[in-house]
């Protein structure tokens, strides 16, 4: 099939990834290409050019806004992204794709879905965003395309705005994450973007209560939070490793006794949980969002949201869980191939592929 993938524009789709959505988009495009599909990724020009990339803006909006304006300017970001997506969707209406798969966080692709000559699928990676809710309220949701949610919990949060949603859980590339350290050390790990919503400070407190040092890995999204809430909590045996690539991150996760997931919001999926389990590391986290869909008693423990004392007990219990059980569970329930199979099935359900391929009308669209 000839597939257009619309990426979100806030960060480049490139390693080291700013977050789970960039990682997902990168791996998903690679998987589709490997399966013989003709794929074009529409994203920022600073994304990885080894992907079948067609840039629609020169640079990702969040880092560019910081360079230009000194801080994140949401109005500027929205204006730049809206213009880029409007131009893209107008061009796609005359292009020769079998399906358009939208992974952006923008309402613009929904607005233009009805004028496309092929089906438009939007995967909802986040809880309801204000601008997307407004767009759905303005029109019949059916005119906005087909919707996929990454978890049943996140689908429930969208239910007031969308009557019909498919649920396809995210997947983890278990072959990659299975390249693990051969021995464990009695340390906890927390990884992801460092900001208050992710609860990094609560992970540190729980680890200390459980009597284990902690490794922190990830980009600093809120420097004031890091300086005021993270650094003062770190003990001499703890370590902040900075933003590491996937090979280094895999080694750090797999050597750890337990991985901590401490969302202070309803996490739509929680890719860090699946990645940890694929590394053979049990997960202790908070029972909110999609985490109860992912974490079973054989691979982790969940505490009440925000309850650090309970989380410390979960950390202690996770020490007795077996890494091989964690890896096998992810392979069976959250393998990447399972996820790609499900999306391919959906592509076939909503529109049949053309018998021959032609060059897309969009300039720069390329066959893999």
Short mmCIF file of N, CA and C in Angstrom, two decimals, residues 23-179:
data_model
loop_
_atom_site.label_atom_id
_atom_site.label_comp_id
_atom_site.label_asym_id
_atom_site.label_seq_id
_atom_site.Cartn_x
_atom_site.Cartn_y
_atom_site.Cartn_z
N UNK A 23 9.49 8.25 19.20
CA UNK A 23 9.98 6.87 19.11
C UNK A 23 9.00 5.98 18.37
N UNK A 24 7.72 6.11 18.71
CA UNK A 24 6.68 5.32 18.06
C UNK A 24 6.67 5.58 16.56
N UNK A 25 6.67 6.85 16.16
CA UNK A 25 6.57 7.21 14.75
C UNK A 25 7.77 6.66 13.98
N UNK A 26 8.95 6.81 14.53
CA UNK A 26 10.18 6.32 13.88
C UNK A 26 10.08 4.81 13.65
N UNK A 27 9.78 4.08 14.72
CA UNK A 27 9.74 2.62 14.62
C UNK A 27 8.62 2.14 13.71
N UNK A 28 7.49 2.84 13.74
CA UNK A 28 6.35 2.42 12.93
C UNK A 28 6.62 2.62 11.44
N UNK A 29 7.21 3.76 11.10
CA UNK A 29 7.56 4.00 9.70
C UNK A 29 8.56 2.95 9.22
N UNK A 30 9.57 2.67 10.02
CA UNK A 30 10.55 1.65 9.65
C UNK A 30 9.88 0.29 9.42
N UNK A 31 8.95 -0.08 10.30
CA UNK A 31 8.28 -1.37 10.19
C UNK A 31 7.45 -1.46 8.91
N UNK A 32 6.74 -0.39 8.57
CA UNK A 32 5.94 -0.39 7.35
C UNK A 32 6.83 -0.51 6.11
N UNK A 33 7.94 0.20 6.11
CA UNK A 33 8.89 0.11 5.00
C UNK A 33 9.44 -1.31 4.88
N UNK A 34 9.81 -1.91 6.01
CA UNK A 34 10.34 -3.28 6.01
C UNK A 34 9.33 -4.29 5.46
N UNK A 35 8.04 -3.98 5.60
CA UNK A 35 7.00 -4.87 5.10
C UNK A 35 6.64 -4.60 3.63
N UNK A 36 7.37 -3.71 3.01
CA UNK A 36 7.19 -3.49 1.59
C UNK A 36 6.22 -2.40 1.21
N UNK A 37 5.70 -1.66 2.17
CA UNK A 37 4.78 -0.57 1.85
C UNK A 37 5.56 0.64 1.32
N UNK A 38 4.88 1.44 0.52
CA UNK A 38 5.46 2.69 0.02
C UNK A 38 5.01 3.79 0.98
N UNK A 39 5.95 4.32 1.75
CA UNK A 39 5.62 5.19 2.88
C UNK A 39 6.25 6.57 2.68
N UNK A 40 5.52 7.61 3.02
CA UNK A 40 6.06 8.96 3.10
C UNK A 40 5.72 9.53 4.48
N UNK A 41 6.74 9.97 5.19
CA UNK A 41 6.57 10.60 6.50
C UNK A 41 6.60 12.11 6.32
N UNK A 42 5.53 12.77 6.73
CA UNK A 42 5.46 14.23 6.70
C UNK A 42 5.75 14.76 8.10
N UNK A 43 6.91 15.37 8.26
CA UNK A 43 7.36 15.83 9.58
C UNK A 43 8.31 17.00 9.38
N UNK A 44 9.04 17.38 10.42
CA UNK A 44 9.96 18.51 10.33
C UNK A 44 11.26 18.08 9.65
N UNK A 45 11.93 19.06 9.05
CA UNK A 45 13.13 18.76 8.26
C UNK A 45 14.29 18.26 9.11
N UNK A 46 14.27 18.52 10.42
CA UNK A 46 15.34 18.03 11.29
C UNK A 46 15.08 16.61 11.79
N UNK A 47 14.08 15.94 11.22
CA UNK A 47 13.86 14.52 11.48
C UNK A 47 14.91 13.71 10.73
N UNK A 48 14.99 12.42 11.04
CA UNK A 48 16.01 11.55 10.47
C UNK A 48 15.79 11.37 8.97
N UNK A 49 16.75 11.78 8.16
CA UNK A 49 16.60 11.70 6.71
C UNK A 49 16.77 10.28 6.17
N UNK A 50 17.12 9.34 7.03
CA UNK A 50 17.13 7.93 6.60
C UNK A 50 15.72 7.37 6.49
N UNK A 51 14.77 8.06 7.10
CA UNK A 51 13.37 7.72 6.92
C UNK A 51 12.89 8.28 5.58
N UNK A 52 11.77 7.76 5.03
CA UNK A 52 11.23 8.32 3.77
C UNK A 52 10.53 9.65 4.05
N UNK A 53 11.33 10.67 4.30
CA UNK A 53 10.87 11.93 4.87
C UNK A 53 10.54 12.95 3.79
N UNK A 54 9.39 13.60 3.95
CA UNK A 54 9.05 14.80 3.19
C UNK A 54 8.82 15.92 4.21
N UNK A 55 9.76 16.86 4.34
CA UNK A 55 9.61 17.92 5.35
C UNK A 55 8.47 18.87 5.01
N UNK A 56 7.74 19.29 6.04
CA UNK A 56 6.70 20.29 5.85
C UNK A 56 6.98 21.57 6.63
N UNK A 57 7.98 21.54 7.52
CA UNK A 57 8.53 22.76 8.13
C UNK A 57 10.03 22.55 8.27
N UNK A 58 10.77 23.65 8.43
CA UNK A 58 12.23 23.55 8.46
C UNK A 58 12.76 22.94 9.74
N UNK A 59 12.09 23.19 10.86
CA UNK A 59 12.58 22.69 12.15
C UNK A 59 11.41 22.46 13.08
N UNK A 60 11.55 21.50 13.98
CA UNK A 60 10.50 21.20 14.95
C UNK A 60 10.18 22.44 15.78
N UNK A 61 8.91 22.61 16.10
CA UNK A 61 8.45 23.89 16.64
C UNK A 61 8.90 24.20 18.06
N UNK A 62 8.96 23.19 18.94
CA UNK A 62 9.33 23.50 20.32
C UNK A 62 10.78 23.96 20.43
N UNK A 63 11.77 23.19 19.92
CA UNK A 63 13.13 23.71 20.00
C UNK A 63 13.33 25.00 19.21
N UNK A 64 12.61 25.14 18.08
CA UNK A 64 12.74 26.36 17.30
C UNK A 64 12.18 27.57 18.04
N UNK A 65 11.06 27.38 18.75
CA UNK A 65 10.49 28.50 19.50
C UNK A 65 11.42 28.93 20.63
N UNK A 66 12.12 27.99 21.23
CA UNK A 66 13.06 28.33 22.30
C UNK A 66 14.23 29.12 21.72
N UNK A 67 14.71 28.69 20.55
CA UNK A 67 15.81 29.42 19.92
C UNK A 67 15.39 30.84 19.51
N UNK A 68 14.20 30.96 18.94
CA UNK A 68 13.75 32.24 18.41
C UNK A 68 13.28 33.20 19.50
N UNK A 69 12.54 32.66 20.46
CA UNK A 69 11.83 33.52 21.39
C UNK A 69 12.33 33.43 22.83
N UNK A 70 13.23 32.50 23.09
CA UNK A 70 13.78 32.37 24.43
C UNK A 70 12.98 31.47 25.35
N UNK A 71 11.77 31.13 24.97
CA UNK A 71 10.94 30.22 25.75
C UNK A 71 9.84 29.69 24.85
N UNK A 72 9.14 28.66 25.30
CA UNK A 72 8.06 28.09 24.49
C UNK A 72 6.93 29.11 24.35
N UNK A 73 6.59 29.45 23.13
CA UNK A 73 5.49 30.36 22.85
C UNK A 73 4.39 29.57 22.15
N UNK A 74 3.36 29.22 22.89
CA UNK A 74 2.35 28.31 22.37
C UNK A 74 1.59 28.90 21.18
N UNK A 75 1.32 30.17 21.21
CA UNK A 75 0.60 30.77 20.09
C UNK A 75 1.42 30.72 18.81
N UNK A 76 2.72 30.99 18.94
CA UNK A 76 3.61 30.90 17.77
C UNK A 76 3.66 29.47 17.25
N UNK A 77 3.77 28.50 18.16
CA UNK A 77 3.82 27.09 17.76
C UNK A 77 2.55 26.70 17.02
N UNK A 78 1.40 27.06 17.57
CA UNK A 78 0.13 26.70 16.94
C UNK A 78 0.00 27.34 15.57
N UNK A 79 0.41 28.59 15.42
CA UNK A 79 0.30 29.27 14.14
C UNK A 79 1.17 28.60 13.08
N UNK A 80 2.40 28.27 13.44
CA UNK A 80 3.32 27.62 12.49
C UNK A 80 2.79 26.24 12.10
N UNK A 81 2.35 25.48 13.09
CA UNK A 81 1.87 24.12 12.81
C UNK A 81 0.58 24.15 12.00
N UNK A 82 -0.34 25.05 12.32
CA UNK A 82 -1.60 25.13 11.59
C UNK A 82 -1.35 25.43 10.11
N UNK A 83 -0.47 26.37 9.84
CA UNK A 83 -0.17 26.72 8.44
C UNK A 83 0.44 25.52 7.71
N UNK A 84 1.36 24.82 8.38
CA UNK A 84 2.01 23.67 7.75
C UNK A 84 1.02 22.54 7.47
N UNK A 85 0.15 22.26 8.44
CA UNK A 85 -0.82 21.17 8.25
C UNK A 85 -1.89 21.53 7.22
N UNK A 86 -2.30 22.80 7.18
CA UNK A 86 -3.28 23.21 6.18
C UNK A 86 -2.73 23.02 4.77
N UNK A 87 -1.49 23.45 4.57
CA UNK A 87 -0.85 23.29 3.27
C UNK A 87 -0.70 21.82 2.92
N UNK A 88 -0.29 21.01 3.91
CA UNK A 88 -0.12 19.58 3.68
C UNK A 88 -1.43 18.92 3.28
N UNK A 89 -2.49 19.15 4.06
CA UNK A 89 -3.76 18.47 3.80
C UNK A 89 -4.36 18.90 2.47
N UNK A 90 -4.14 20.16 2.09
CA UNK A 90 -4.61 20.62 0.79
C UNK A 90 -3.88 19.86 -0.32
N UNK A 91 -2.58 19.68 -0.16
CA UNK A 91 -1.81 18.94 -1.16
C UNK A 91 -2.14 17.47 -1.19
N UNK A 92 -2.40 16.89 -0.03
CA UNK A 92 -2.72 15.46 0.02
C UNK A 92 -4.04 15.15 -0.67
N UNK A 93 -4.95 16.12 -0.74
CA UNK A 93 -6.24 15.87 -1.39
C UNK A 93 -6.08 15.54 -2.86
N UNK A 94 -4.96 15.93 -3.45
CA UNK A 94 -4.70 15.63 -4.86
C UNK A 94 -3.64 14.55 -5.04
N UNK A 95 -3.17 13.96 -3.93
CA UNK A 95 -2.10 12.96 -3.99
C UNK A 95 -2.68 11.56 -4.17
N UNK A 96 -1.78 10.63 -4.40
CA UNK A 96 -2.17 9.27 -4.76
C UNK A 96 -1.79 8.29 -3.66
N UNK A 97 -2.40 8.43 -2.50
CA UNK A 97 -2.15 7.51 -1.39
C UNK A 97 -3.35 6.59 -1.20
N UNK A 98 -3.08 5.42 -0.62
CA UNK A 98 -4.16 4.49 -0.27
C UNK A 98 -4.76 4.81 1.09
N UNK A 99 -3.94 5.37 1.97
CA UNK A 99 -4.42 5.73 3.30
C UNK A 99 -3.54 6.84 3.85
N UNK A 100 -4.14 7.74 4.59
CA UNK A 100 -3.42 8.77 5.33
C UNK A 100 -3.55 8.45 6.81
N UNK A 101 -2.42 8.28 7.48
CA UNK A 101 -2.44 7.91 8.90
C UNK A 101 -1.86 9.07 9.70
N UNK A 102 -2.71 9.71 10.46
CA UNK A 102 -2.38 10.93 11.19
C UNK A 102 -1.96 10.63 12.63
N UNK A 103 -0.73 11.03 12.98
CA UNK A 103 -0.23 10.89 14.36
C UNK A 103 0.08 12.25 14.96
N UNK A 104 -0.47 13.29 14.38
CA UNK A 104 -0.21 14.64 14.90
C UNK A 104 -1.09 14.91 16.12
N UNK A 105 -0.82 16.04 16.75
CA UNK A 105 -1.63 16.48 17.88
C UNK A 105 -2.45 17.71 17.50
N UNK A 106 -2.75 17.79 16.21
CA UNK A 106 -3.39 18.99 15.65
C UNK A 106 -4.81 18.70 15.20
N UNK A 107 -5.71 19.71 15.29
CA UNK A 107 -7.07 19.55 14.77
C UNK A 107 -7.15 19.69 13.25
N UNK A 108 -6.11 20.21 12.63
CA UNK A 108 -6.19 20.52 11.19
C UNK A 108 -6.42 19.28 10.33
N UNK A 109 -5.72 18.17 10.54
CA UNK A 109 -6.01 16.99 9.72
C UNK A 109 -7.45 16.51 9.85
N UNK A 110 -8.08 16.70 11.00
CA UNK A 110 -9.48 16.32 11.17
C UNK A 110 -10.37 17.21 10.30
N UNK A 111 -10.03 18.49 10.26
CA UNK A 111 -10.83 19.46 9.50
C UNK A 111 -10.81 19.15 8.00
N UNK A 112 -9.69 18.63 7.51
CA UNK A 112 -9.53 18.39 6.08
C UNK A 112 -9.77 16.93 5.68
N UNK A 113 -10.14 16.07 6.62
CA UNK A 113 -10.28 14.65 6.31
C UNK A 113 -11.33 14.39 5.25
N UNK A 114 -12.42 15.14 5.28
CA UNK A 114 -13.54 14.88 4.38
C UNK A 114 -13.21 15.15 2.92
N UNK A 115 -12.20 15.98 2.64
CA UNK A 115 -11.89 16.31 1.24
C UNK A 115 -10.84 15.38 0.64
N UNK A 116 -10.34 14.43 1.44
CA UNK A 116 -9.30 13.54 0.93
C UNK A 116 -9.89 12.46 0.03
N UNK A 117 -9.10 12.01 -0.91
CA UNK A 117 -9.55 10.97 -1.84
C UNK A 117 -9.32 9.57 -1.31
N UNK A 118 -8.74 9.46 -0.14
CA UNK A 118 -8.50 8.16 0.50
C UNK A 118 -8.86 8.28 1.98
N UNK A 119 -9.01 7.15 2.68
CA UNK A 119 -9.37 7.20 4.11
C UNK A 119 -8.29 7.90 4.95
N UNK A 120 -8.74 8.57 6.01
CA UNK A 120 -7.85 9.19 6.97
C UNK A 120 -8.05 8.53 8.33
N UNK A 121 -6.97 8.03 8.89
CA UNK A 121 -6.99 7.43 10.22
C UNK A 121 -6.22 8.34 11.16
N UNK A 122 -6.78 8.62 12.32
CA UNK A 122 -6.07 9.38 13.35
C UNK A 122 -5.88 8.50 14.57
N UNK A 123 -4.63 8.31 14.98
CA UNK A 123 -4.35 7.61 16.23
C UNK A 123 -4.26 8.64 17.35
N UNK A 124 -5.04 8.42 18.39
CA UNK A 124 -5.11 9.33 19.53
C UNK A 124 -4.11 8.89 20.59
N UNK A 125 -2.98 9.57 20.63
CA UNK A 125 -1.89 9.23 21.55
C UNK A 125 -2.00 9.98 22.87
N UNK A 126 -2.97 10.89 22.97
CA UNK A 126 -3.07 11.77 24.14
C UNK A 126 -4.52 11.84 24.60
N UNK A 127 -4.76 12.30 25.82
CA UNK A 127 -6.14 12.58 26.26
C UNK A 127 -6.73 13.71 25.42
N UNK A 128 -8.04 13.96 25.54
CA UNK A 128 -8.67 15.00 24.72
C UNK A 128 -7.99 16.36 24.86
N UNK A 129 -7.55 16.89 23.74
CA UNK A 129 -6.97 18.23 23.70
C UNK A 129 -8.05 19.24 23.36
N UNK A 130 -7.95 20.43 23.90
CA UNK A 130 -9.01 21.44 23.75
C UNK A 130 -9.30 21.73 22.29
N UNK A 131 -8.28 21.94 21.49
CA UNK A 131 -8.50 22.31 20.10
C UNK A 131 -9.09 21.16 19.28
N UNK A 132 -8.72 19.94 19.61
CA UNK A 132 -9.28 18.79 18.90
C UNK A 132 -10.73 18.57 19.30
N UNK A 133 -11.05 18.79 20.58
CA UNK A 133 -12.44 18.68 21.02
C UNK A 133 -13.31 19.72 20.31
N UNK A 134 -12.81 20.91 20.19
CA UNK A 134 -13.57 21.97 19.51
C UNK A 134 -13.83 21.59 18.05
N UNK A 135 -12.84 21.03 17.41
CA UNK A 135 -12.99 20.65 16.00
C UNK A 135 -14.05 19.57 15.84
N UNK A 136 -14.03 18.58 16.73
CA UNK A 136 -15.03 17.52 16.67
C UNK A 136 -16.43 18.04 16.98
N UNK A 137 -16.53 19.04 17.85
CA UNK A 137 -17.83 19.61 18.21
C UNK A 137 -18.44 20.40 17.06
N UNK A 138 -17.60 20.91 16.15
CA UNK A 138 -18.07 21.74 15.05
C UNK A 138 -18.69 20.93 13.90
N UNK A 139 -18.39 19.64 13.86
CA UNK A 139 -18.79 18.87 12.68
C UNK A 139 -19.14 17.44 13.07
N UNK A 140 -19.71 16.70 12.16
CA UNK A 140 -19.98 15.29 12.38
C UNK A 140 -18.64 14.56 12.47
N UNK A 141 -18.42 13.85 13.57
CA UNK A 141 -17.14 13.17 13.77
C UNK A 141 -16.81 12.21 12.64
N UNK A 142 -17.84 11.66 11.98
CA UNK A 142 -17.59 10.73 10.87
C UNK A 142 -16.86 11.42 9.72
N UNK A 143 -17.08 12.72 9.57
CA UNK A 143 -16.40 13.45 8.50
C UNK A 143 -14.93 13.68 8.82
N UNK A 144 -14.54 13.41 10.07
CA UNK A 144 -13.14 13.62 10.49
C UNK A 144 -12.28 12.37 10.32
N UNK A 145 -12.87 11.29 9.81
CA UNK A 145 -12.10 10.09 9.55
C UNK A 145 -12.33 8.99 10.57
N UNK A 146 -11.42 8.03 10.57
CA UNK A 146 -11.47 6.87 11.45
C UNK A 146 -10.50 7.11 12.61
N UNK A 147 -10.92 6.71 13.82
CA UNK A 147 -10.10 6.99 15.00
C UNK A 147 -9.66 5.71 15.69
N UNK A 148 -8.39 5.70 16.08
CA UNK A 148 -7.79 4.60 16.84
C UNK A 148 -7.26 5.16 18.14
N UNK A 149 -7.52 4.45 19.22
CA UNK A 149 -6.96 4.85 20.50
C UNK A 149 -5.93 3.83 20.95
N UNK A 150 -4.97 4.29 21.77
CA UNK A 150 -3.86 3.43 22.17
C UNK A 150 -4.16 2.62 23.42
N UNK A 151 -5.29 2.87 24.06
CA UNK A 151 -5.69 2.08 25.23
C UNK A 151 -7.18 2.25 25.46
N UNK A 152 -7.75 1.31 26.20
CA UNK A 152 -9.17 1.42 26.55
C UNK A 152 -9.39 2.58 27.51
N UNK A 153 -8.41 2.82 28.40
CA UNK A 153 -8.54 3.93 29.35
C UNK A 153 -8.57 5.26 28.62
N UNK A 154 -7.70 5.43 27.64
CA UNK A 154 -7.69 6.69 26.90
C UNK A 154 -8.91 6.81 26.00
N UNK A 155 -9.40 5.68 25.48
CA UNK A 155 -10.63 5.70 24.68
C UNK A 155 -11.80 6.19 25.52
N UNK A 156 -11.84 5.79 26.79
CA UNK A 156 -12.92 6.23 27.67
C UNK A 156 -12.89 7.75 27.86
N UNK A 157 -11.70 8.33 27.89
CA UNK A 157 -11.60 9.77 28.07
C UNK A 157 -12.06 10.53 26.83
N UNK A 158 -12.06 9.87 25.67
CA UNK A 158 -12.51 10.48 24.42
C UNK A 158 -13.97 10.15 24.10
N UNK A 159 -14.60 9.31 24.91
CA UNK A 159 -15.92 8.77 24.57
C UNK A 159 -16.99 9.85 24.41
N UNK A 160 -16.90 10.95 25.14
CA UNK A 160 -17.88 12.01 25.02
C UNK A 160 -17.80 12.71 23.67
N UNK A 161 -16.67 12.61 23.02
CA UNK A 161 -16.44 13.32 21.77
C UNK A 161 -16.46 12.40 20.55
N UNK A 162 -16.27 11.10 20.77
CA UNK A 162 -16.21 10.14 19.68
C UNK A 162 -17.01 8.89 20.06
N UNK A 163 -18.00 8.56 19.26
CA UNK A 163 -18.79 7.37 19.53
C UNK A 163 -18.07 6.11 19.09
N UNK A 164 -17.29 6.21 18.02
CA UNK A 164 -16.66 5.01 17.45
C UNK A 164 -15.14 5.16 17.47
N UNK A 165 -14.49 4.25 18.16
CA UNK A 165 -13.04 4.20 18.23
C UNK A 165 -12.57 2.75 18.18
N UNK A 166 -11.53 2.50 17.42
CA UNK A 166 -10.82 1.23 17.51
C UNK A 166 -9.76 1.36 18.60
N UNK A 167 -9.41 0.28 19.25
CA UNK A 167 -8.33 0.30 20.25
C UNK A 167 -7.23 -0.64 19.77
N UNK A 168 -6.05 -0.08 19.55
CA UNK A 168 -4.86 -0.86 19.21
C UNK A 168 -3.76 -0.42 20.17
N UNK A 169 -3.40 -1.31 21.08
CA UNK A 169 -2.35 -0.98 22.04
C UNK A 169 -1.03 -0.73 21.32
N UNK A 170 -0.26 0.21 21.83
CA UNK A 170 1.08 0.41 21.32
C UNK A 170 1.91 -0.85 21.50
N UNK A 171 2.95 -0.95 20.69
CA UNK A 171 3.84 -2.11 20.78
C UNK A 171 5.27 -1.69 21.04
N UNK A 172 6.06 -2.62 21.52
CA UNK A 172 7.48 -2.37 21.78
C UNK A 172 8.28 -3.33 20.93
N UNK A 173 9.38 -2.84 20.37
CA UNK A 173 10.24 -3.67 19.52
C UNK A 173 11.06 -4.58 20.43
N UNK A 174 10.48 -5.73 20.75
CA UNK A 174 11.07 -6.61 21.76
C UNK A 174 12.44 -7.16 21.35
N UNK A 175 12.68 -7.33 20.05
CA UNK A 175 14.00 -7.83 19.65
C UNK A 175 15.10 -6.84 20.04
N UNK A 176 14.80 -5.56 19.88
CA UNK A 176 15.79 -4.54 20.24
C UNK A 176 15.97 -4.49 21.75
N UNK A 177 14.85 -4.39 22.47
CA UNK A 177 14.93 -4.22 23.91
C UNK A 177 15.41 -5.47 24.62
N UNK A 178 15.38 -6.61 23.94
CA UNK A 178 15.87 -7.84 24.55
C UNK A 178 17.39 -7.93 24.58
N UNK A 179 18.07 -6.97 23.95
CA UNK A 179 19.53 -6.94 24.04
C UNK A 179 19.90 -6.37 25.40
#
